[in-house]
PDB file of C-alpha atoms in Angstrom:
ATOM      1  CA  MET A 774     185.466   1.037 158.881  1.00  0.00           C
ATOM      2  CA  MET A 775     187.271   1.246 155.604  1.00  0.00           C
ATOM      3  CA  GLY A 776     186.125  -1.158 152.913  1.00  0.00           C
ATOM      4  CA  LEU A 777     183.925  -3.243 155.197  1.00  0.00           C
ATOM      5  CA  ASP A 778     180.211  -3.791 154.804  1.00  0.00           C
ATOM      6  CA  LEU A 779     178.851  -2.998 158.274  1.00  0.00           C
ATOM      7  CA  ASP A 780     175.832  -5.267 157.786  1.00  0.00           C
ATOM      8  CA  ALA A 781     178.162  -8.156 156.879  1.00  0.00           C
ATOM      9  CA  VAL A 782     180.350  -7.460 159.928  1.00  0.00           C
ATOM     10  CA  ARG A 783     177.288  -7.286 162.191  1.00  0.00           C
ATOM     11  CA  ALA A 784     175.987 -10.594 160.795  1.00  0.00           C
ATOM     12  CA  TRP A 785     179.410 -12.214 161.275  1.00  0.00           C
ATOM     13  CA  VAL A 786     179.633 -11.028 164.899  1.00  0.00           C
ATOM     14  CA  GLU A 787     176.112 -12.258 165.666  1.00  0.00           C
ATOM     15  CA  ARG A 788     176.752 -15.618 163.975  1.00  0.00           C
ATOM     16  CA  THR A 789     180.111 -16.279 165.654  1.00  0.00           C
ATOM     17  CA  CYS A 790     178.880 -15.162 169.076  1.00  0.00           C
ATOM     18  CA  ALA A 791     175.851 -17.456 168.778  1.00  0.00           C
ATOM     19  CA  ALA A 792     178.093 -20.363 167.729  1.00  0.00           C
ATOM     20  CA  GLN A 793     180.270 -19.824 170.823  1.00  0.00           C
ATOM     21  CA  GLY A 794     177.364 -19.220 173.182  1.00  0.00           C
ATOM     22  CA  VAL A 795     178.482 -15.721 174.133  1.00  0.00           C
ATOM     23  CA  PRO A 796     176.472 -12.493 174.032  1.00  0.00           C
ATOM     24  CA  VAL A 797     177.066  -9.949 171.278  1.00  0.00           C
ATOM     25  CA  PHE A 798     177.325  -7.148 173.859  1.00  0.00           C
ATOM     26  CA  VAL A 799     179.007  -7.396 177.257  1.00  0.00           C
ATOM     27  CA  ALA A 800     178.121  -4.841 179.916  1.00  0.00           C
ATOM     28  CA  ASP A 801     179.762  -6.469 182.953  1.00  0.00           C
ATOM     29  CA  ALA A 802     182.777  -4.283 183.825  1.00  0.00           C
ATOM     30  CA  ALA A 803     184.648  -7.202 185.402  1.00  0.00           C
ATOM     31  CA  VAL A 804     184.315  -9.268 182.223  1.00  0.00           C
ATOM     32  CA  VAL A 805     185.415  -6.343 180.048  1.00  0.00           C
ATOM     33  CA  GLY A 806     188.465  -5.869 182.308  1.00  0.00           C
ATOM     34  CA  ARG A 807     189.424  -9.541 182.095  1.00  0.00           C
ATOM     35  CA  VAL A 808     189.108  -9.510 178.306  1.00  0.00           C
ATOM     36  CA  GLY A 809     191.347  -6.443 178.168  1.00  0.00           C
ATOM     37  CA  THR A 810     193.924  -8.232 180.296  1.00  0.00           C
ATOM     38  CA  LEU A 811     193.787 -11.281 178.025  1.00  0.00           C
ATOM     39  CA  LEU A 812     194.322  -9.049 175.004  1.00  0.00           C
ATOM     40  CA  GLY A 813     197.436  -7.539 176.561  1.00  0.00           C
ATOM     41  CA  SER A 814     196.236  -4.195 177.840  1.00  0.00           C
ATOM     42  CA  GLY A 815     197.887  -4.805 181.212  1.00  0.00           C
ATOM     43  CA  ALA A 816     196.044  -4.572 184.493  1.00  0.00           C
ATOM     44  CA  PRO A 817     192.260  -4.319 184.329  1.00  0.00           C
ATOM     45  CA  ALA A 818     191.103  -0.724 184.298  1.00  0.00           C
ATOM     46  CA  ARG A 819     188.639   0.570 186.849  1.00  0.00           C
ATOM     47  CA  ALA A 820     185.539   2.296 185.649  1.00  0.00           C
ATOM     48  CA  PRO A 821     185.715   5.995 186.494  1.00  0.00           C
ATOM     49  CA  GLU A 822     183.781   6.943 189.593  1.00  0.00           C
ATOM     50  CA  GLY A 823     181.715  10.013 189.159  1.00  0.00           C
ATOM     51  CA  ARG A 824     179.345  12.077 191.159  1.00  0.00           C
ATOM     52  CA  ALA A 825     177.941  10.409 194.247  1.00  0.00           C
ATOM     53  CA  GLY A 826     180.103   7.342 193.570  1.00  0.00           C
ATOM     54  CA  VAL A 827     178.093   6.319 190.505  1.00  0.00           C
ATOM     55  CA  PRO A 828     180.419   4.559 188.029  1.00  0.00           C
ATOM     56  CA  GLY A 829     180.552   6.195 184.627  1.00  0.00           C
ATOM     57  CA  LEU A 830     179.351   9.629 185.703  1.00  0.00           C
ATOM     58  CA  THR A 831     182.413  11.819 185.515  1.00  0.00           C
ATOM     59  CA  GLY A 832     182.937  15.521 185.829  1.00  0.00           C
ATOM     60  CA  SER A 833     180.558  18.000 187.306  1.00  0.00           C
ATOM     61  CA  ARG A 834     177.515  19.605 185.824  1.00  0.00           C
ATOM     62  CA  ARG A 835     175.313  22.304 187.176  1.00  0.00           C
ATOM     63  CA  ALA A 836     171.580  22.062 186.885  1.00  0.00           C
ATOM     64  CA  ARG A 837     170.198  24.152 184.074  1.00  0.00           C
ATOM     65  CA  SER A 838     168.133  27.111 185.105  1.00  0.00           C
ATOM     66  CA  GLY A 839     165.352  26.483 182.612  1.00  0.00           C
ATOM     67  CA  SER A 840     166.145  29.635 180.668  1.00  0.00           C
ATOM     68  CA  ASP A 841     168.032  27.611 178.044  1.00  0.00           C
TER      69      ASP A 841
END
């Protein structure tokens, strides 16, 4: 970030989150989607479904042969 002290920003985020009783990091996809909707991004986005239906694993990869 231009002109911002990252340690100061981190401290501010931690302090304001603690004051509001919310976690610094949110991993729940439903919560992230609702926040995006509140911020005007439109409909909540779905996490990409990857291999074997595991969210977040996209694309295909072949197993390495071990000769790498």
